Amino acid sequence: MDLDLTDNLTALADEHLALARRGEHGRSAHLFLHDGPLRQSVIALTEGAELEEHNAPPAASLQVLRGRVRLRTDAGAVELEAGQVMRVPQARHSLAALLDSVVVLTSVTATPEPVVVYDTRRVGNPA
C-alpha cells in the first residue's frame, strides 16, 4: 500500500500560531489537504483577530484545536472551544478568536459532477 505522508496537526498548529502572533493581522492559514473538492486547512488567529464575514462553501465543518472562537451569522453566534466541532452554517459568517486559537476547517468546495436527485414520490414524468 502506497500512502502519502501525513501532516502533524500539532506541529502545524504550533507553526501557524507563531506566524499569526508575528503577523500584522494576527492570523495565519495553511491548506494541508487538497483532494478533489475536499479541502482541509489549519487556521491560527490571535486573540481579537477575525476572519471578516464571508460566504460558506457548499459543505464545511470547523474543529477547534486550541483556544476559543466565535462563529457569527445574521441568525446568531456560537462559541466553540478546544475539542469542539460543528457544521458551518450555509450563510455568510465571520469567525473571531476570543483567545489565541487554532482551528481546522474542512470544506467541500464543489462536486466533481452534477448531483441528480430523483423524487421517487413524484407520479409521472419529472417536469
mmCIF file of C-alpha atoms in Angstrom, residues 16 95 102:
data_model
loop_
_atom_site.group_PDB
_atom_site.id
_atom_site.type_symbol
_atom_site.label_atom_id
_atom_site.label_comp_id
_atom_site.label_asym_id
_atom_site.label_seq_id
_atom_site.Cartn_x
_atom_site.Cartn_y
_atom_site.Cartn_z
ATOM 1 C CA HIS A 16 0.868 28.862 12.365
ATOM 2 C CA LEU A 95 -15.012 33.909 12.810
ATOM 3 C CA VAL A 102 -6.188 27.246 16.043
#
